[in-house]
mmCIF file of C-alpha atoms and ligand atoms in Angstrom:
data_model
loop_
_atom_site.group_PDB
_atom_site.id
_atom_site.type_symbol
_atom_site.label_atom_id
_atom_site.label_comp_id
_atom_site.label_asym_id
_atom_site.label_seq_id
_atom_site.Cartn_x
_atom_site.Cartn_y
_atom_site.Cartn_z
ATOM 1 C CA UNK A 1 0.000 0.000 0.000
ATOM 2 C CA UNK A 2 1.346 3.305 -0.758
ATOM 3 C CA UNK A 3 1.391 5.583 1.468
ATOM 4 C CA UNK A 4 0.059 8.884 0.100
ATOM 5 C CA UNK A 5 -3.039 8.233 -1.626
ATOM 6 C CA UNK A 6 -1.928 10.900 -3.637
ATOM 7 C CA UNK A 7 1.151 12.557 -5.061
ATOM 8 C CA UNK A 8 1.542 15.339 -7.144
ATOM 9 C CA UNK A 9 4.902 16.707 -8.654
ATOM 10 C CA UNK A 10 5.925 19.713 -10.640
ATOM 11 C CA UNK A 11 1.896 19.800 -12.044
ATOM 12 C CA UNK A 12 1.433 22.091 -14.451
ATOM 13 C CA UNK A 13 -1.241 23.290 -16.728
ATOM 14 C CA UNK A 14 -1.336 26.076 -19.520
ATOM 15 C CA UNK A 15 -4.606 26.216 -21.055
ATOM 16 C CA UNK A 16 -4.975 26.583 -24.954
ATOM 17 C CA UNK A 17 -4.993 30.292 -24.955
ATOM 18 C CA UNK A 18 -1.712 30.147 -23.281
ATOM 19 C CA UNK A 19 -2.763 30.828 -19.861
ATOM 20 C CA UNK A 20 -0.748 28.910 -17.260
ATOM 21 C CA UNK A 21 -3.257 28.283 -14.722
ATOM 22 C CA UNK A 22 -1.029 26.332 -12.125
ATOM 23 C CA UNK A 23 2.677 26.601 -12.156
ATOM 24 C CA UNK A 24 4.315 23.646 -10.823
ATOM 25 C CA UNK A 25 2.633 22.579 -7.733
ATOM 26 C CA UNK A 26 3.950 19.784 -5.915
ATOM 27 C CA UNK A 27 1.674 18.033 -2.945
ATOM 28 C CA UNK A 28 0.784 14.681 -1.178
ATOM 29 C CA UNK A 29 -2.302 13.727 0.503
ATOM 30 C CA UNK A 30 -1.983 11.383 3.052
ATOM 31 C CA UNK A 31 -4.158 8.548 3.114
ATOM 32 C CA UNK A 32 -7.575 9.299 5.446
ATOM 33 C CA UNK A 33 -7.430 12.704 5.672
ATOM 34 C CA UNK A 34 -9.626 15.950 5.170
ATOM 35 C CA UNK A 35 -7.164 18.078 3.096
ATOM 36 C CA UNK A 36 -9.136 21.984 2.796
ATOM 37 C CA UNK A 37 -7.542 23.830 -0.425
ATOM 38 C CA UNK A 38 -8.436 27.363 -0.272
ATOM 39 C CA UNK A 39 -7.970 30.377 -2.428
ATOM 40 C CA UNK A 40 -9.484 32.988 -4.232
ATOM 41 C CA UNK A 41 -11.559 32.953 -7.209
ATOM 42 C CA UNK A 42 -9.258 31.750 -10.468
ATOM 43 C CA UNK A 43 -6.467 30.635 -8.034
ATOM 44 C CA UNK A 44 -6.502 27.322 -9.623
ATOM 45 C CA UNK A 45 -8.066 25.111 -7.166
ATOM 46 C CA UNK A 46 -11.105 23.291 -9.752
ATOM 47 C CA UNK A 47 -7.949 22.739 -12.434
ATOM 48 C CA UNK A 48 -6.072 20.983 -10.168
ATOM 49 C CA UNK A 49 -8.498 18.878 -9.148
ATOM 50 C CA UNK A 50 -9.831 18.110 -12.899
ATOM 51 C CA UNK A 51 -6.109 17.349 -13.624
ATOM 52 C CA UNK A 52 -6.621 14.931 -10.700
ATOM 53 C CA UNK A 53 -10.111 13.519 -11.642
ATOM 54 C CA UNK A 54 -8.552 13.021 -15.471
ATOM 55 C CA UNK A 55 -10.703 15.949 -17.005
ATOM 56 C CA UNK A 56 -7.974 18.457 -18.084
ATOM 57 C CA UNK A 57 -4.853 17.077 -19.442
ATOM 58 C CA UNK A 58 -1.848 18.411 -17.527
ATOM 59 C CA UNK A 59 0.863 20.058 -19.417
ATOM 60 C CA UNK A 60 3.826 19.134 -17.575
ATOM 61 C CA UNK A 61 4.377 16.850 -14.468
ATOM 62 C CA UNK A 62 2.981 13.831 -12.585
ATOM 63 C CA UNK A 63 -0.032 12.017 -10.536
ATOM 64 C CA UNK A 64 -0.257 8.986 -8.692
ATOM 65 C CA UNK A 65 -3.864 8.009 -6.929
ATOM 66 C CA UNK A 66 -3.306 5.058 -5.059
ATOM 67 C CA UNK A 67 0.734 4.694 -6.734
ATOM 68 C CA UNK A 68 -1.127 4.881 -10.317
ATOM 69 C CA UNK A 69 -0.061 7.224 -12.603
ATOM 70 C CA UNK A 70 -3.449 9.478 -13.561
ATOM 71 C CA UNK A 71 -2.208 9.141 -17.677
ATOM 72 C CA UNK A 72 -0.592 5.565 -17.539
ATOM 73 C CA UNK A 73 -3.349 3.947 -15.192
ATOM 74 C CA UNK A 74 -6.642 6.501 -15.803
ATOM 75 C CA UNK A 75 -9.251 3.456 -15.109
ATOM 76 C CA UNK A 76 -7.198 2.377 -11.695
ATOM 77 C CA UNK A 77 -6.358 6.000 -10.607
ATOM 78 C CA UNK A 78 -10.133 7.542 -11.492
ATOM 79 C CA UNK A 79 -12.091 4.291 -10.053
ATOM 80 C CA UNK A 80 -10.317 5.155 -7.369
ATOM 81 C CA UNK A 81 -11.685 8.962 -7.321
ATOM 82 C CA UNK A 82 -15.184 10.432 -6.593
ATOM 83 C CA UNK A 83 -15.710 13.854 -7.495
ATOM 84 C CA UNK A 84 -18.520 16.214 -6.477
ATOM 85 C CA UNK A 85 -17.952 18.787 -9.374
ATOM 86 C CA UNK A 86 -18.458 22.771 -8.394
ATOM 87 C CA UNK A 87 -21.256 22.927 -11.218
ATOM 88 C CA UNK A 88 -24.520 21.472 -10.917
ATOM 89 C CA UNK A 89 -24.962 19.232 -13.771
ATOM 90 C CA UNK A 90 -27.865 16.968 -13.278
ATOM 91 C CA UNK A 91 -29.948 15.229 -15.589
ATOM 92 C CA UNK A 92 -33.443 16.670 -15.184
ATOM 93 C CA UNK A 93 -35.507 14.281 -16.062
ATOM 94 C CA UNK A 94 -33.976 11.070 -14.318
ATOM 95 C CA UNK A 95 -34.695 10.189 -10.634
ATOM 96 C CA UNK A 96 -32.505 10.453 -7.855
ATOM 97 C CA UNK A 97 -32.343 6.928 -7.759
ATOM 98 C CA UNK A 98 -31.421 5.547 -11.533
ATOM 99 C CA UNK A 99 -28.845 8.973 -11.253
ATOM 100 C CA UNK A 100 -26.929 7.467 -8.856
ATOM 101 C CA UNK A 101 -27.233 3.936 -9.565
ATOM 102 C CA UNK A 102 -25.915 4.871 -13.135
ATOM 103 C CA UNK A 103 -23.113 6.776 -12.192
ATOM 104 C CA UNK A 104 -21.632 3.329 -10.251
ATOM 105 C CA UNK A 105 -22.037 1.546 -13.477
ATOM 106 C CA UNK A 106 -20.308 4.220 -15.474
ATOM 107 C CA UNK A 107 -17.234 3.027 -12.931
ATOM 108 C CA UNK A 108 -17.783 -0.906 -14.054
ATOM 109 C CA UNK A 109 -19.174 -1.501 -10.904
ATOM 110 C CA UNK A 110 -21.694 -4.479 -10.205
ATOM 111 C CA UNK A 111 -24.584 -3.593 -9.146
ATOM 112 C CA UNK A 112 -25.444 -2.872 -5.672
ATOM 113 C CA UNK A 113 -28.780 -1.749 -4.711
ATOM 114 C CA UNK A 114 -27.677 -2.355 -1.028
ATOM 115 C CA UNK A 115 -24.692 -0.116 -1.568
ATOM 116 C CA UNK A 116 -26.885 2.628 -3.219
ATOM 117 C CA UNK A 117 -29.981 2.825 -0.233
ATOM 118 C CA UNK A 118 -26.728 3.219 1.616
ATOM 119 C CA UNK A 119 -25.343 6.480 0.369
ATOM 120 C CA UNK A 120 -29.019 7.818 -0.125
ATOM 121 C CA UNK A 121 -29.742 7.106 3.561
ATOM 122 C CA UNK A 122 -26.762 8.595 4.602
ATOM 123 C CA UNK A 123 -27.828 11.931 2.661
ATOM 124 C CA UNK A 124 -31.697 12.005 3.501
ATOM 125 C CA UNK A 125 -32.298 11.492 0.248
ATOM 126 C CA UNK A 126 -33.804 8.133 0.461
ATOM 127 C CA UNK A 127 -37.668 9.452 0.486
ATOM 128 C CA UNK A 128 -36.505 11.509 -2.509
ATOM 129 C CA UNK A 129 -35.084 8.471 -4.457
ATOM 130 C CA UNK A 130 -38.279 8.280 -6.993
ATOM 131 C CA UNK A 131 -38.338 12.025 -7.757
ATOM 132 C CA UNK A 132 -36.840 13.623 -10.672
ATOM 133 C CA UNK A 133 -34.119 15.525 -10.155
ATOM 134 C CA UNK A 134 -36.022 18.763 -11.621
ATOM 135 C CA UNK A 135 -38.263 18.759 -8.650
ATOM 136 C CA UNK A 136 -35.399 19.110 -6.135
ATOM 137 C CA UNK A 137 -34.217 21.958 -4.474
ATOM 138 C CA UNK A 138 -31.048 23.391 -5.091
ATOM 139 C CA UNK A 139 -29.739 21.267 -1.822
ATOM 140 C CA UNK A 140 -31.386 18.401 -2.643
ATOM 141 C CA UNK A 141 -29.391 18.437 -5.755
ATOM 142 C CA UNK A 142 -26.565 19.174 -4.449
ATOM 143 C CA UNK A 143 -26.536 15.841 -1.860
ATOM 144 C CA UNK A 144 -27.313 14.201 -5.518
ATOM 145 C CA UNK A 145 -24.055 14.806 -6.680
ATOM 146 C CA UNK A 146 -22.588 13.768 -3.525
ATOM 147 C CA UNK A 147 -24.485 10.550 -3.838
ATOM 148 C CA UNK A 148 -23.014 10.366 -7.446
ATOM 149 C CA UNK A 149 -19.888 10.377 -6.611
ATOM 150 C CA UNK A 150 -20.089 7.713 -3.713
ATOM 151 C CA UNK A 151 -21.784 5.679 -5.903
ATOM 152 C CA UNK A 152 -18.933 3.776 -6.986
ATOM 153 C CA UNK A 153 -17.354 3.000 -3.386
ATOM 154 C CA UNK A 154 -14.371 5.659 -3.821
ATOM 155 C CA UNK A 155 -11.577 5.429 -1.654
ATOM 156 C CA UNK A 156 -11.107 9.550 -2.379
ATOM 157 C CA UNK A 157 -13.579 11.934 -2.599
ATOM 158 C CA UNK A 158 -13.071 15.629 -4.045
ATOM 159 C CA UNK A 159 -15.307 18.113 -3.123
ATOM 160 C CA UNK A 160 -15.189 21.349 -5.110
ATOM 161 C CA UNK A 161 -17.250 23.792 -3.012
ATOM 162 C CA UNK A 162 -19.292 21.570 -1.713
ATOM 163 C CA UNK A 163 -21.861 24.147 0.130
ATOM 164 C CA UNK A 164 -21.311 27.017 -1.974
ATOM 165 C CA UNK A 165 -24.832 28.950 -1.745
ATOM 166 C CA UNK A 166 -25.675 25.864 0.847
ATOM 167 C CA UNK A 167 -27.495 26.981 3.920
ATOM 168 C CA UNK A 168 -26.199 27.244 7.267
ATOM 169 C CA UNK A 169 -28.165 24.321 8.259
ATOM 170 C CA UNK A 170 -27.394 21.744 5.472
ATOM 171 C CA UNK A 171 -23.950 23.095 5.193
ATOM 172 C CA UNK A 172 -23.539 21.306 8.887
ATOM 173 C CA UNK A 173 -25.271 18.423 7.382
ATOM 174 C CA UNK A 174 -22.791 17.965 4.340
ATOM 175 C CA UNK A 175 -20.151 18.174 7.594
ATOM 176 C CA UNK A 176 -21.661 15.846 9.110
ATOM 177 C CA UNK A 177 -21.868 13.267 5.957
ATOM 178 C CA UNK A 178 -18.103 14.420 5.524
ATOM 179 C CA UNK A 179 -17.147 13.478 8.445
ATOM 180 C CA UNK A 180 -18.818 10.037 8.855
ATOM 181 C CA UNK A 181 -16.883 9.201 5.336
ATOM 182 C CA UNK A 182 -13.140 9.965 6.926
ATOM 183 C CA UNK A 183 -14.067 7.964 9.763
ATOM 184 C CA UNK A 184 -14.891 5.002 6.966
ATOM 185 C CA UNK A 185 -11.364 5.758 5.612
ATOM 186 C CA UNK A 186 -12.146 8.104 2.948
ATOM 187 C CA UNK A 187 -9.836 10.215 1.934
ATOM 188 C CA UNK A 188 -11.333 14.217 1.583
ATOM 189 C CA UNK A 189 -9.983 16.896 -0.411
ATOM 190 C CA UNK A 190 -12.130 19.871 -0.518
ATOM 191 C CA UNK A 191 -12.323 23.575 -1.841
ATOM 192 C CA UNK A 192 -13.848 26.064 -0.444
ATOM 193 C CA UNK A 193 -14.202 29.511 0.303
ATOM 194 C CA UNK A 194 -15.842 29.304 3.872
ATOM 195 C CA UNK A 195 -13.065 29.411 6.035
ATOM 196 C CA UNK A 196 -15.532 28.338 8.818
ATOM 197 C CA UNK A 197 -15.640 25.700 6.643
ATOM 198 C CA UNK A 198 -11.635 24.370 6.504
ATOM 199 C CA UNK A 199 -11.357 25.594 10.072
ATOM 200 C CA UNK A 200 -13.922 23.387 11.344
ATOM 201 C CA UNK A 201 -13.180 20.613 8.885
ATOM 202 C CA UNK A 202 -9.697 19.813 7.959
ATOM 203 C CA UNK A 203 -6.789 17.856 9.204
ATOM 204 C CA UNK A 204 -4.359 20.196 6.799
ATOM 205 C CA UNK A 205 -5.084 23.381 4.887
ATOM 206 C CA UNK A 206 -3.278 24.105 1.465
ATOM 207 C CA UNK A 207 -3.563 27.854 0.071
ATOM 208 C CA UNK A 208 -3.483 28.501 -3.975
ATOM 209 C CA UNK A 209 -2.626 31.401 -5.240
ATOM 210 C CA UNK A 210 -2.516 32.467 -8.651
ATOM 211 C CA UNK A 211 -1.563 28.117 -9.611
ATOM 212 C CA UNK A 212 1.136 28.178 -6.923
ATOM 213 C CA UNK A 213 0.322 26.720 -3.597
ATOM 214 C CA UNK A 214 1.851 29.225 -1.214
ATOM 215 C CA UNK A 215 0.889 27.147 1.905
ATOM 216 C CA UNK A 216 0.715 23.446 3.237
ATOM 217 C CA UNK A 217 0.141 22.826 6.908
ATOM 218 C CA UNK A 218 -1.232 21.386 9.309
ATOM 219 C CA UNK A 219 -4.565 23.525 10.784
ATOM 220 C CA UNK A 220 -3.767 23.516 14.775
ATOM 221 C CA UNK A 221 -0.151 24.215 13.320
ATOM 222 C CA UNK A 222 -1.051 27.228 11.118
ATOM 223 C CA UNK A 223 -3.546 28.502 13.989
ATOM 224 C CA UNK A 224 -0.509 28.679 16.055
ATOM 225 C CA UNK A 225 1.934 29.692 14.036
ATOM 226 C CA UNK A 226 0.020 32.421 12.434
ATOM 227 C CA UNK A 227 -2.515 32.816 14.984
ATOM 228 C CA UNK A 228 -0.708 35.819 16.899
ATOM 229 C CA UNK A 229 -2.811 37.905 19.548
ATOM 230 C CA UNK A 230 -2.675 41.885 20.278
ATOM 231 C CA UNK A 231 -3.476 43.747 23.002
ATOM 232 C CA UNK A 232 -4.714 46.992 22.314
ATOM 233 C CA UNK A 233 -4.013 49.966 24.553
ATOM 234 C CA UNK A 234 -6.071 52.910 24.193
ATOM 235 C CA UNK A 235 -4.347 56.032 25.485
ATOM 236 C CA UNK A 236 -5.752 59.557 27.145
ATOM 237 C CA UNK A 237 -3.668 61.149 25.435
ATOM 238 C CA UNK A 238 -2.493 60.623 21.536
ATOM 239 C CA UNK A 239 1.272 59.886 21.334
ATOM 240 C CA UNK A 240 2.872 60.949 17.987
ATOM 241 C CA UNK A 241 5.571 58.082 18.557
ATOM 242 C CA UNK A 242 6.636 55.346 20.378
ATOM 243 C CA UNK A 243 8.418 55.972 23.339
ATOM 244 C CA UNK A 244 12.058 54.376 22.879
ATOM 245 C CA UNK A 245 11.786 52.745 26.603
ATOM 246 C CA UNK A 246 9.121 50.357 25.232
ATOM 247 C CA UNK A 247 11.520 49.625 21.896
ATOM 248 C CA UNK A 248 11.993 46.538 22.929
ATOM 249 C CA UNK A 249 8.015 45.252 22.687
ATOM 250 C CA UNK A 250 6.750 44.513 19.431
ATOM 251 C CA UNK A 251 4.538 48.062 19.175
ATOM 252 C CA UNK A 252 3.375 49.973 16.630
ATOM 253 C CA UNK A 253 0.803 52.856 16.710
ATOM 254 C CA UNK A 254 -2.500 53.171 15.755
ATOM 255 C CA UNK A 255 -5.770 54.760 15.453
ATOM 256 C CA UNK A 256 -3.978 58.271 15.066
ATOM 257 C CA UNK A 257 -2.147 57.719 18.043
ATOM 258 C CA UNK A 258 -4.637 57.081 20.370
ATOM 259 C CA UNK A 259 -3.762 53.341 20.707
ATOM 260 C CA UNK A 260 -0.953 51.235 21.203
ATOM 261 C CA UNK A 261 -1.017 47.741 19.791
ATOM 262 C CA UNK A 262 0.946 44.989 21.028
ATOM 263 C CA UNK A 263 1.557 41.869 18.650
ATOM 264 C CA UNK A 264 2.551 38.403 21.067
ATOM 265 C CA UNK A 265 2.755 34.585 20.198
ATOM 266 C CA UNK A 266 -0.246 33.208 21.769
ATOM 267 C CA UNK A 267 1.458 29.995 21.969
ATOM 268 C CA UNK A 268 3.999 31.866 24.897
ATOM 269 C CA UNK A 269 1.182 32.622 26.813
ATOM 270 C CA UNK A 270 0.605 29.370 28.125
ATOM 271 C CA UNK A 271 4.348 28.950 29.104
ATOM 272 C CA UNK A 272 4.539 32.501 30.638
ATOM 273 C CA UNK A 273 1.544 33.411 31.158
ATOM 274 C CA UNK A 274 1.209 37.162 31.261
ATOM 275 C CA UNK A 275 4.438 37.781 32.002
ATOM 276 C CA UNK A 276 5.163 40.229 28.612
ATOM 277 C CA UNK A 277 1.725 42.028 29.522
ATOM 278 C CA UNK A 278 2.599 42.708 32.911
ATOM 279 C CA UNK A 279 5.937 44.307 32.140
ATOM 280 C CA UNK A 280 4.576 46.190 29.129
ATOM 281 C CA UNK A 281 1.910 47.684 31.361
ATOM 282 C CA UNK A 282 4.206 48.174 34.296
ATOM 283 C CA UNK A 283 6.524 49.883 30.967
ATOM 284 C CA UNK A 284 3.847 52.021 29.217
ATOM 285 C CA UNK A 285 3.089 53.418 32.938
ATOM 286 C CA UNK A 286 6.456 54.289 33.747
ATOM 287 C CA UNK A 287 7.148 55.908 30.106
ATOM 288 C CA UNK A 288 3.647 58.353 31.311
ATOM 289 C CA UNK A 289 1.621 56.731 29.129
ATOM 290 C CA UNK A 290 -2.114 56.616 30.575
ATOM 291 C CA UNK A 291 -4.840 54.178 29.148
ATOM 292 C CA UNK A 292 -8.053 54.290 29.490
ATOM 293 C CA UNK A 293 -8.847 50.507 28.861
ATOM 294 C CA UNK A 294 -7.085 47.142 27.099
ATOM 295 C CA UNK A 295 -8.647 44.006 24.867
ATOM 296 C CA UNK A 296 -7.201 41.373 23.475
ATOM 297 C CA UNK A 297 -7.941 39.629 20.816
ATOM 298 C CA UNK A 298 -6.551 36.303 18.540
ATOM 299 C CA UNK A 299 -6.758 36.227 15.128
ATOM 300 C CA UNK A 300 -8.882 33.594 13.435
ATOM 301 C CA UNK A 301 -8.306 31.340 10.492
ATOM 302 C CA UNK A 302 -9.814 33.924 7.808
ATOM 303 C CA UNK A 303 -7.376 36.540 9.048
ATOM 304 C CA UNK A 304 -4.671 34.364 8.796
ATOM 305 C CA UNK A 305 -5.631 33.286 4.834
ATOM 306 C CA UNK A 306 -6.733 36.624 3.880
ATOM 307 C CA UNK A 307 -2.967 37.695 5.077
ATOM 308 C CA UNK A 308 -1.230 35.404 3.231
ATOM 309 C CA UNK A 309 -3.283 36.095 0.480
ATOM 310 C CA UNK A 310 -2.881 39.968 0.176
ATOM 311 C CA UNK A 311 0.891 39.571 1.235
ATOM 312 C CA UNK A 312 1.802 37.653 -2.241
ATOM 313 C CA UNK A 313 -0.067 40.450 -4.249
HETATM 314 N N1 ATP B 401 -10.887 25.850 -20.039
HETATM 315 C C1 ATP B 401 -10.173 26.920 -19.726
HETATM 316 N N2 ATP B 401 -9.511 27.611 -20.673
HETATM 317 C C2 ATP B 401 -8.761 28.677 -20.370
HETATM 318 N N3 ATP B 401 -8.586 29.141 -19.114
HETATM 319 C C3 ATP B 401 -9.202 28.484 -18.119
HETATM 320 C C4 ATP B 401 -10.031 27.348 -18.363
HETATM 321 N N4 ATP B 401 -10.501 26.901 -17.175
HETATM 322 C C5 ATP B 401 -10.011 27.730 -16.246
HETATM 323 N N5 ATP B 401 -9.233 28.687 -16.798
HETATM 324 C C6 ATP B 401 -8.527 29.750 -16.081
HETATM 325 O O1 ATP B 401 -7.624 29.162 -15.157
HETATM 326 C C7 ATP B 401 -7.623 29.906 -13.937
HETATM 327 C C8 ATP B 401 -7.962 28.979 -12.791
HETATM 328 O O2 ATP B 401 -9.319 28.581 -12.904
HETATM 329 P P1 ATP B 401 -9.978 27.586 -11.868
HETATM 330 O O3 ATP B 401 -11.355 27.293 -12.330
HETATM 331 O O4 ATP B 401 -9.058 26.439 -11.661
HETATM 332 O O5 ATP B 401 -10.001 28.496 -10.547
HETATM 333 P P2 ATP B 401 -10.657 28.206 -9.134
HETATM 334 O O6 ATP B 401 -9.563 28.370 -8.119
HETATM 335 O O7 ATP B 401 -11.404 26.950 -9.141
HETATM 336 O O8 ATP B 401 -11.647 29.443 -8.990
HETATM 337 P P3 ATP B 401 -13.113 29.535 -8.300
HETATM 338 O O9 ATP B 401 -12.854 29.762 -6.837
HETATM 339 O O10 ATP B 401 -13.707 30.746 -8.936
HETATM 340 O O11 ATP B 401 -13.860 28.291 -8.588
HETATM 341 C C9 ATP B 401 -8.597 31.044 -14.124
HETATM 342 O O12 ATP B 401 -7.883 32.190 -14.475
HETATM 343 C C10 ATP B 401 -9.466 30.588 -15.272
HETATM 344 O O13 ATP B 401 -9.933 31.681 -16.014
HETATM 345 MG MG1 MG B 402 -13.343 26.445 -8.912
#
């Protein structure tokens, strides 16, 4: 057994007009994990995974599902693959039921009614399975596709904004469903652009940018890493510049002057735990600074991405 259940070198893809839409992106999924891909709109993220899925062709590099090469072994890498495409394409006028049961057979599959009530249970769609798919609603259709692609018993499943224009409600469903796949070993790759959604969902977070994955790593790691606090001071008095006694915090000025803001690792917190604060305040007191109050506050995981995003602008 291999053991990424996928690997990706030096992918690249230049689209007929000439546009290079990723730029040699190298990456490995590990086997049972929730991978969350995020960037903005055109970063790349659906042609990466068509490359993947065997829709686009790549134009330079390599990828193994499972250790089989994606040109060299399509019908072992893609059987391997389900893939819950950011379009809605459904056949209107089919039911749920002879939807999904197709798509299994469009994978070779044997038939397996069993298997099928299975993944239509599992997405409340079972007292849905003799409607048409016109008479849906948009999140109906959506668990459709999901359906579709489980159809086939994949050992990956790619989910290309899954619960874009989703409500709040089923959007915790489709977590839920998610979920309850990793823990049956499925491997989950998803896009999205909720970062609710990849902060409450995945084991590692990748960031695209413009076809070049900027960022791999771990979530709790990035959080941390990334995830500074600041304490803001608000003064009595505006200060035009920072004091040179307090040089040696990480300071800088804001709100005309009026407030003082104070970067820290929240990771040394929990080793020392206000120990900086104290001698800042203890500092900003004996420098004359008043203030009239303090908050702190940690940044969260959309901070963090829209960060690295505008940084690389
Ligand atoms: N068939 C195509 N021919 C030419 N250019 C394309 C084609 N498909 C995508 N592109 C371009 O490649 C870039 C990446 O597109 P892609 O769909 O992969 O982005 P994305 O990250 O999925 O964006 P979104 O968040 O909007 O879904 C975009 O600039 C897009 O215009
Ligand atoms: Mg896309």
């Amino acid at each position: 057994m291999q053991e990424a259940m996928i690997e990706i070198e030096g992918l690249r893809k230049v689209y007929s007009g000439g546009f290079e839409a990723l730029k040699g992106v190298d990456l490995s999924i590990r086997r049972g994990e929730i991978f969350a891909l995020l960037g903005p709109n055109g970063a790349g993220k659906t042609t990466l995974i068509s490359v993947v899925c065997g829709l686009v062709n790549p134009s330079a590099g390599q990828v193994r599902v499972d250790g089989y090469d994606i040109l060299d072994d399509f019908r072992e890498a893609r059987s391997r693959i389900g893939l819950v495409p950011q379009e809605l394409t459904n056949e209107a006028f089919s039911t749920v039921w002879d939807t999904v049961s197709f798509s299994r057979g469009l994978f070779g599959k044997p038939r397996d009614p069993a298997h099928i009530e299975k993944v239509l249970r599992s997405l409340s769609l079972w007292d849905k399975r003799r409607n048409r798919l016109i008479t849906l609603s948009g999140g109906m259709k959506r668990r459709v596709l999901i359906a579709k692609a489980l159809a086939h018993e994949p050992e990956v499943l790619f989910l290309d904004e899954p619960t874009a224009g989703v409500d709040v409600e089923l959007r915790r469903d489709m977590w839920e469903v998610v979920r309850g796949l990793r823990d049956n070993g499925v491997t989950i790759i998803l896009t999205t652009h909720y970062i609710e959604e990849a902060e409450e969902m995945a084991d590692r977070i990748g960031v695209i940018r413009s076809g070049e994955l900027v960022l791999v790593e771990e979530k709790q790691e990035l959080m941390r890493s990334l995830g500074s606090k600041e304490l803001t001071l608000h003064l009595h008095e505006p200060v035009t510049a920072i004091p040179d006694v307090l040089s040696r915090f990480d300071l800088r000025l804001a709100e005309d002057g009026h407030a003082l803001i104070y970067s820290y690792d929240a990771t040394r917190e929990d080793s020392n735990p206000r120990g900086g604060i104290a001698d800042l305040l203890a500092e900003v007191e004996s420098a004359g600074l008043g203030f009239k109050d303090l908050h702190t506050r940690q940044s969260s995981l959309e901070e963090i991405f829209v960060n690295l995003v505008r940084e690389r602008t």
